[in-house]
PDB file of C-alpha atoms in Angstrom:
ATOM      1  CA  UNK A   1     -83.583  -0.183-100.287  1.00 48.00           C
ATOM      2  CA  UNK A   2     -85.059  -0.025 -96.388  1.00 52.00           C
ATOM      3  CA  UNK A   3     -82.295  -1.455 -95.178  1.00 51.00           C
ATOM      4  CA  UNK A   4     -79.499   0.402 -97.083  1.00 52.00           C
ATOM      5  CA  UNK A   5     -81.129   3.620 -95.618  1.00 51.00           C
ATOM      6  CA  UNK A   6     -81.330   2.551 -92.240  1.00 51.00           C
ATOM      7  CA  UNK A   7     -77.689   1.411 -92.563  1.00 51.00           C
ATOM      8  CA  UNK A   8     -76.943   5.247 -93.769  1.00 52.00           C
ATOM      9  CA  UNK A   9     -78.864   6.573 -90.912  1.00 52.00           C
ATOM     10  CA  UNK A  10     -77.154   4.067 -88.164  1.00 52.00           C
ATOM     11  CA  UNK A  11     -73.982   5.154 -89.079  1.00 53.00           C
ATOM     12  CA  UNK A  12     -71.767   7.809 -86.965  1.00 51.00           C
ATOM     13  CA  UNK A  13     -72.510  11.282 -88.593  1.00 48.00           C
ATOM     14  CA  UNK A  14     -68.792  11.865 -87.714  1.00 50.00           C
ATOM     15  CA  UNK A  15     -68.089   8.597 -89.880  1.00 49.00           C
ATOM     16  CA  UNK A  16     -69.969   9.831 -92.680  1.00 49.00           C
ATOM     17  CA  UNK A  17     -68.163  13.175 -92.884  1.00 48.00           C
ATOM     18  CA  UNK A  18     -64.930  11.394 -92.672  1.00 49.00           C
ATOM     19  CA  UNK A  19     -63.980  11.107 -96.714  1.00 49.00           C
ATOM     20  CA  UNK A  20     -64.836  14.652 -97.340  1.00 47.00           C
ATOM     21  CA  UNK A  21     -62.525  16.283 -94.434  1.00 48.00           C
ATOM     22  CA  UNK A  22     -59.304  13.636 -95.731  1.00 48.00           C
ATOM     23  CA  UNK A  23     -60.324  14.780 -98.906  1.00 49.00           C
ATOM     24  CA  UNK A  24     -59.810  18.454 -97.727  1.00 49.00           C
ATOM     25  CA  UNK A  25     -57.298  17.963 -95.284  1.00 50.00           C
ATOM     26  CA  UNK A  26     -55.012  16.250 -98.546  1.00 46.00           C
ATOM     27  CA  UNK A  27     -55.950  19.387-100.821  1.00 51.00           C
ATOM     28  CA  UNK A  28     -54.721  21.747 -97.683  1.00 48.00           C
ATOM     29  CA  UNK A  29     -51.643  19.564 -97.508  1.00 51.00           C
ATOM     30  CA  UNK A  30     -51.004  19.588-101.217  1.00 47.00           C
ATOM     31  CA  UNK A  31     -51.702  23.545-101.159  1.00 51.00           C
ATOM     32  CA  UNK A  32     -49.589  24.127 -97.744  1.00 51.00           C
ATOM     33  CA  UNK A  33     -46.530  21.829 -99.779  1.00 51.00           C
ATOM     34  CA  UNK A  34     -46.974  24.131-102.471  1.00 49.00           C
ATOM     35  CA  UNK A  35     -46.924  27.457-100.269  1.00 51.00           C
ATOM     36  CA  UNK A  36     -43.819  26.062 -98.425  1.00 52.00           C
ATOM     37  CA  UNK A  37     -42.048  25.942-102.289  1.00 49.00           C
ATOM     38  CA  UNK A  38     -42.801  29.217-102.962  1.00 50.00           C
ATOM     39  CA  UNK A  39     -41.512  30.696 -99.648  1.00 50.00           C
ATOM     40  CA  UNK A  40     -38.474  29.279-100.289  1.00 48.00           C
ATOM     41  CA  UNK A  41     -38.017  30.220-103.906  1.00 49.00           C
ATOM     42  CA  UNK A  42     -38.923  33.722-102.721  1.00 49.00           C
ATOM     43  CA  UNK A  43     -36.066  33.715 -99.885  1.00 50.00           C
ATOM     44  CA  UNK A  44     -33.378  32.085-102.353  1.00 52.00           C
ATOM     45  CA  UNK A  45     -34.701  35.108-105.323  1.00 50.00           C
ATOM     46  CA  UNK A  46     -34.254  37.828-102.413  1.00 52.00           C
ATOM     47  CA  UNK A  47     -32.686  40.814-103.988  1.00 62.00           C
ATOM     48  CA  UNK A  48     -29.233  40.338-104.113  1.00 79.00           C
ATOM     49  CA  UNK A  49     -27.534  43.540-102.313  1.00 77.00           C
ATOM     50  CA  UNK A  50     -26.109  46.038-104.504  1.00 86.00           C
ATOM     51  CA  UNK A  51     -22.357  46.865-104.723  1.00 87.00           C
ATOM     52  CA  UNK A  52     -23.091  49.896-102.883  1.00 89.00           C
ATOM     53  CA  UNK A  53     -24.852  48.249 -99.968  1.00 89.00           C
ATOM     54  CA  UNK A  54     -21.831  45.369-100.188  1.00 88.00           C
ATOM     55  CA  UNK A  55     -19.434  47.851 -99.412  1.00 92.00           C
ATOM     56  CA  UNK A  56     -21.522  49.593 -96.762  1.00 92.00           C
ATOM     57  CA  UNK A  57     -21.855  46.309 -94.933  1.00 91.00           C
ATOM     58  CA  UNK A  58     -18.119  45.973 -94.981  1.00 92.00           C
ATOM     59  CA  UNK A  59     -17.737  49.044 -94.148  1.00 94.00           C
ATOM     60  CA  UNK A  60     -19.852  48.812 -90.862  1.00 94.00           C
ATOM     61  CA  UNK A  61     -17.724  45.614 -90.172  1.00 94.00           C
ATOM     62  CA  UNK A  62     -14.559  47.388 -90.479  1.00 95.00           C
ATOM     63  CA  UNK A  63     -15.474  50.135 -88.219  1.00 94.00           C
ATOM     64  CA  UNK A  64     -16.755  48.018 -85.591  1.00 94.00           C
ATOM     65  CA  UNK A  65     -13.385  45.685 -85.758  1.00 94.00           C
ATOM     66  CA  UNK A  66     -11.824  49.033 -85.652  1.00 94.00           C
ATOM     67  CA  UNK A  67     -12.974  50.638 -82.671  1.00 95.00           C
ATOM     68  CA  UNK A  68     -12.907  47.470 -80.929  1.00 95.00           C
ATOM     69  CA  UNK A  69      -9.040  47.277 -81.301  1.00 95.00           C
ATOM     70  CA  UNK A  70      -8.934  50.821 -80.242  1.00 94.00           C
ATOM     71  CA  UNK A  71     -10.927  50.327 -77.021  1.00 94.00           C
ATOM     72  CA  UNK A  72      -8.470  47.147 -76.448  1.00 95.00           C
ATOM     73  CA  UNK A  73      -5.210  49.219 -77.286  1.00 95.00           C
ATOM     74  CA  UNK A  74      -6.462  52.195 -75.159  1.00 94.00           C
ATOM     75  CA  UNK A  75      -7.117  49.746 -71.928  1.00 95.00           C
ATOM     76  CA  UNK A  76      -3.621  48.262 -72.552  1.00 95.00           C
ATOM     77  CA  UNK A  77      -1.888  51.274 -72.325  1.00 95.00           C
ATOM     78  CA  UNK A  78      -3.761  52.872 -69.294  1.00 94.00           C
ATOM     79  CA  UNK A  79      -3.221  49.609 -67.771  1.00 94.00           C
ATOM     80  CA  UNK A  80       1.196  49.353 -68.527  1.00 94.00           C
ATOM     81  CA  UNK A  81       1.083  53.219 -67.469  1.00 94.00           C
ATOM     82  CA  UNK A  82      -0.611  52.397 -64.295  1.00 91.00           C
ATOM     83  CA  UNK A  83       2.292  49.285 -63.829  1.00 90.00           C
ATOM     84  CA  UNK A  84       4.996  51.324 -64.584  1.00 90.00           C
ATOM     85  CA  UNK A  85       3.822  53.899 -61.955  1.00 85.00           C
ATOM     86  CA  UNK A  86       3.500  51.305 -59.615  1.00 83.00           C
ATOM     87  CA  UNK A  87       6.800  49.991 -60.439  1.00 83.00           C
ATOM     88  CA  UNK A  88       8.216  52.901 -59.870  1.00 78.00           C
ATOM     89  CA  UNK A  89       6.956  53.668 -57.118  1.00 74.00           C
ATOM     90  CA  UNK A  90       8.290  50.391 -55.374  1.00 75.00           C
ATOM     91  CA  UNK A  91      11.627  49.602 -57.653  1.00 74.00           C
ATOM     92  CA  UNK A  92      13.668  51.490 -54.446  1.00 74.00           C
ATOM     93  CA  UNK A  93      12.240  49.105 -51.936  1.00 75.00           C
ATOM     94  CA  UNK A  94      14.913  46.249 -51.957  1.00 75.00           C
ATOM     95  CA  UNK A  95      18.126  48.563 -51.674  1.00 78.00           C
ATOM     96  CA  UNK A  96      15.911  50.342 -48.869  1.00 76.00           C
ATOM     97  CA  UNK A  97      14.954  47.498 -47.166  1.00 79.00           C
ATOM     98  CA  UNK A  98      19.021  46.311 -47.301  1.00 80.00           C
ATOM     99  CA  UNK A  99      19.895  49.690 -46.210  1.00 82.00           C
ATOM    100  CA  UNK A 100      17.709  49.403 -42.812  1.00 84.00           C
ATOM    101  CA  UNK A 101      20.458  46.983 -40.857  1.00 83.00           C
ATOM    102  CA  UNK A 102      23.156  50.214 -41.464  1.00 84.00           C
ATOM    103  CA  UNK A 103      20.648  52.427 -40.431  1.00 82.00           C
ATOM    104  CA  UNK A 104      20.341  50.455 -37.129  1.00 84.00           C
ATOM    105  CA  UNK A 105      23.931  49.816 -36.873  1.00 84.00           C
ATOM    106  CA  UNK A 106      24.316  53.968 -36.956  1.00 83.00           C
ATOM    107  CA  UNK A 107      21.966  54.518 -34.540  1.00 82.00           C
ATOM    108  CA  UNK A 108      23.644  51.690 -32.001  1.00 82.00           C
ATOM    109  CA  UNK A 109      27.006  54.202 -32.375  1.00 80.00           C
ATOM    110  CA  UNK A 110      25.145  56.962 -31.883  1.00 78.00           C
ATOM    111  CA  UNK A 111      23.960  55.862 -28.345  1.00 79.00           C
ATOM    112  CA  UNK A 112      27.654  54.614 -27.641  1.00 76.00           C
ATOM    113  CA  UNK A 113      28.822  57.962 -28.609  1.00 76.00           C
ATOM    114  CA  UNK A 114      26.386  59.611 -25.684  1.00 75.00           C
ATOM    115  CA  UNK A 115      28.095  57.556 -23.482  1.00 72.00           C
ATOM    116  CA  UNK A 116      30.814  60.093 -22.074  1.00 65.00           C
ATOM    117  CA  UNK A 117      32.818  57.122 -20.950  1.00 68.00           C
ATOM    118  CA  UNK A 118      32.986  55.123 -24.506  1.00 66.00           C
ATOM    119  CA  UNK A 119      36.190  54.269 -25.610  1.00 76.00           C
ATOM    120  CA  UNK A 120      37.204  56.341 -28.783  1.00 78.00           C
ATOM    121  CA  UNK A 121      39.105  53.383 -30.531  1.00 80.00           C
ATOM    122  CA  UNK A 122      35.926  51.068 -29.802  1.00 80.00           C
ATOM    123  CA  UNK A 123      33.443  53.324 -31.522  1.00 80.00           C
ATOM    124  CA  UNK A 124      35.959  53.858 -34.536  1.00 82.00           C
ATOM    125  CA  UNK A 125      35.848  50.797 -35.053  1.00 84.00           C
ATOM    126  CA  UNK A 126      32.001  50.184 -35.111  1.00 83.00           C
ATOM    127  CA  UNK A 127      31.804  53.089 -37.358  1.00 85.00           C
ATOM    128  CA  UNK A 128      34.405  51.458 -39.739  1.00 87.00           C
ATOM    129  CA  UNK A 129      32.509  48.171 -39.853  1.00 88.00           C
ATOM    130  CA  UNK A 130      29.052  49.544 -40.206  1.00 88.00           C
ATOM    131  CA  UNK A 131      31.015  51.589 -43.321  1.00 89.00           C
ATOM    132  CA  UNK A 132      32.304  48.421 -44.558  1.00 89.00           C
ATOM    133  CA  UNK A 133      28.399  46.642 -43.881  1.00 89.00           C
ATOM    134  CA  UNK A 134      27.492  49.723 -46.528  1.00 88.00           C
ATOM    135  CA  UNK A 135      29.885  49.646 -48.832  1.00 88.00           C
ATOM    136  CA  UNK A 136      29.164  45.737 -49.333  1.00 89.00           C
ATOM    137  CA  UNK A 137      25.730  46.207 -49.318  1.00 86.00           C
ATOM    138  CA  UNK A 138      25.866  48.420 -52.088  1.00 86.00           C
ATOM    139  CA  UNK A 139      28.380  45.996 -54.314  1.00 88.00           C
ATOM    140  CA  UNK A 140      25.809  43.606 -54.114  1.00 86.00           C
ATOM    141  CA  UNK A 141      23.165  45.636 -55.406  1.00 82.00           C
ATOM    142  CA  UNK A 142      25.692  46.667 -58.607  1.00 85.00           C
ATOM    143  CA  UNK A 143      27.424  49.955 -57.293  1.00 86.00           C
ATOM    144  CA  UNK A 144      31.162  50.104 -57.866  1.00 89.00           C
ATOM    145  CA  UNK A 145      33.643  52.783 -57.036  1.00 89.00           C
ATOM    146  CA  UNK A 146      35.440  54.568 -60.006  1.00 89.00           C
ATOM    147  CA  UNK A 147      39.147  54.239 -59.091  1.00 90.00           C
ATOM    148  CA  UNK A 148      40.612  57.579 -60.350  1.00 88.00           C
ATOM    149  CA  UNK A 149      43.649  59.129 -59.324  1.00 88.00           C
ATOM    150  CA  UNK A 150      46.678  58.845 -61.377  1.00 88.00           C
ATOM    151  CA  UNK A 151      44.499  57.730 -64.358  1.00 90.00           C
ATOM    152  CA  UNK A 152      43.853  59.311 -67.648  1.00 90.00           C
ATOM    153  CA  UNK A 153      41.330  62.239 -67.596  1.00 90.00           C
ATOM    154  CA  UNK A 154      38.008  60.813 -68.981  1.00 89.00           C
ATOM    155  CA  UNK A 155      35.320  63.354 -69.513  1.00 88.00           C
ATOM    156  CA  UNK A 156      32.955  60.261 -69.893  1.00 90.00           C
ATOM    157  CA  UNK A 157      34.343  59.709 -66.158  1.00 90.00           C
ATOM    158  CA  UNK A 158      35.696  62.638 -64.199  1.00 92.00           C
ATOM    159  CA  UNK A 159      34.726  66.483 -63.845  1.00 91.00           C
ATOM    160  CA  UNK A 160      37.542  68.460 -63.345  1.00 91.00           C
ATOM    161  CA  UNK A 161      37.139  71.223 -60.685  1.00 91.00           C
ATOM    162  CA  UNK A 162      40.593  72.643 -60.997  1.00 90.00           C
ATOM    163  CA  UNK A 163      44.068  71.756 -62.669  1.00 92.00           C
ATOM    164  CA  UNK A 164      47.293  72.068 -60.958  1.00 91.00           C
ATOM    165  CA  UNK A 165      50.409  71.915 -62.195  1.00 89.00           C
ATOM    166  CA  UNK A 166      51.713  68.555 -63.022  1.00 87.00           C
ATOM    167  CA  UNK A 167      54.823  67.778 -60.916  1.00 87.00           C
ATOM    168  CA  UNK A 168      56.707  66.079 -63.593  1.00 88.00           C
ATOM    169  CA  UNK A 169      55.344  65.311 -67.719  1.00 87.00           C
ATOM    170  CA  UNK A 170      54.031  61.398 -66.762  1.00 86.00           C
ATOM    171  CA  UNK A 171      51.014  63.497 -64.361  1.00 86.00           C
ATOM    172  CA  UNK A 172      50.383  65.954 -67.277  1.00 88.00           C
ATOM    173  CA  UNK A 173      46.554  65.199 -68.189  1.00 87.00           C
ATOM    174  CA  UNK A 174      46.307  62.720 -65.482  1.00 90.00           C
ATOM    175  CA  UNK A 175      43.831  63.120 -62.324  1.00 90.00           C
ATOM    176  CA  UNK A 176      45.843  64.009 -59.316  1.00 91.00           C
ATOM    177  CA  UNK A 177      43.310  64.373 -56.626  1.00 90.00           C
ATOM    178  CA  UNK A 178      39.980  63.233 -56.076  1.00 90.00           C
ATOM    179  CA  UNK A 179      37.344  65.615 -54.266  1.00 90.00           C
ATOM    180  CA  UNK A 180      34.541  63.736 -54.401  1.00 89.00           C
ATOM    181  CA  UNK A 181      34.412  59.711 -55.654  1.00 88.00           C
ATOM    182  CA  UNK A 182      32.614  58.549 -58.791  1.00 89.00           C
ATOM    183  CA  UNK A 183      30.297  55.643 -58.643  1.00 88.00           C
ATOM    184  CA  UNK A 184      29.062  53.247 -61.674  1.00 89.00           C
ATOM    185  CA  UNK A 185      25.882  51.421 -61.160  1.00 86.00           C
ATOM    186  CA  UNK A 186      26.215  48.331 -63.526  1.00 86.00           C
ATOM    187  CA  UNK A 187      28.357  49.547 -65.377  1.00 86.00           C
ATOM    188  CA  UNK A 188      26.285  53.046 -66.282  1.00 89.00           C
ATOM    189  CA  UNK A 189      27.768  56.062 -64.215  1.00 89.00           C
ATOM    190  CA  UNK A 190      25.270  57.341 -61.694  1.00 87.00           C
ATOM    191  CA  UNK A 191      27.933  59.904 -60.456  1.00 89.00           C
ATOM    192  CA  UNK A 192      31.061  61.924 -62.122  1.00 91.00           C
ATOM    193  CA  UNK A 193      34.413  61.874 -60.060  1.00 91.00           C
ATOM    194  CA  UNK A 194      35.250  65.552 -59.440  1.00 92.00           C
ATOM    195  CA  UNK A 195      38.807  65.450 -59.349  1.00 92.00           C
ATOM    196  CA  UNK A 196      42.018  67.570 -59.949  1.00 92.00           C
ATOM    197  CA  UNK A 197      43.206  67.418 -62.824  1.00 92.00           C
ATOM    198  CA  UNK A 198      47.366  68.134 -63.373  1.00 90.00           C
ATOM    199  CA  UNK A 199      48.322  70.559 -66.124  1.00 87.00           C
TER     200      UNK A 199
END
């Protein structure tokens, strides 16, 4: 009996308290397991949400997709109006930047005109060529000349200033005179003829 005493009392007090703490540390487990279960049974019975909430919740959903769109469709159109003004703004540049060579070549005959000795026939000449430079310039960029005398009177065409009368039947509706040329810019008219027209 002595000796199972002193074996008691030589023993770690920690050791001795040892089956009583695993005994309540497995009763805290068991009871934590079954606290766990019933959290989760209580977020899976949440109240399902009423038809009236459902629809608020879409509702919400669809406004917010809503205005989105309409913030994105707003900064796509301030952005194109902001292109096209910029476009606009430049779309002259090329036939202006063409156009620059004739300016120069005008203001070469210019100076040769100041020149009291300059031979008339010479600067004719230059002026016809820096006319021609022009006039091909100008084909290039899609400007063509309406060809109108002795053609049909077109209002889609011409504007008639005046009538004359015809010299024989054949110029009766006919233009006979232009005043000032008609131009088509691919094909679109930019500018009516104003012509004569015989009566």
């Amino acid at each position: 009996m002595f000796s199972k005493k002193k074996k008691n009392e030589n023993q770690d007090p920690t050791e001795q308290n040892q089956d009583p703490i695993t005994e309540n540390g497995a009763d805290a487990q068991v009871n934590n397991g079954e606290n766990n279960a019933e959290g989760a049974e209580n977020t899976e019975a949440a109240p399902e949400l009423s038809a009236e909430e459902k629809l608020q919740q879409e509702n919400a959903a669809l406004n917010d997709k809503y205005l989105r769109l309409f913030a994105e469709f707003d900064n796509y159109k301030r952005r194109t109006q902001k292109e096209r003004v910029e476009l606009l703004q430049t779309a002259g540049k090329d036939v202006i930047v063409s156009l620059l060579p004739v300016l120069d070549d005008f203001d070469r005959a210019n100076k040769a005109m100041e020149n009291n000795n300059a031979d008339l026939n010479a600067i004719r000449e230059g002026v016809a060529l820096v006319h021609n430079k022009l006039k091909g310039l100008l084909n290039q960029k899609g400007l063509k000349e309406m060809e109108s005398v002795n053609t049909v009177f077109d209002t889609d065409l011409h504007e008639a200033i005046t009538k004359i009368p015809a010299p024989n039947e054949d110029m009766k509706g006919k233009v006979m005179d232009v005043l000032e040329k008609g131009y088509t810019l691919n094909d679109k008219v930019i500018r009516f003829a104003k012509v004569v027209v015989g009566s």
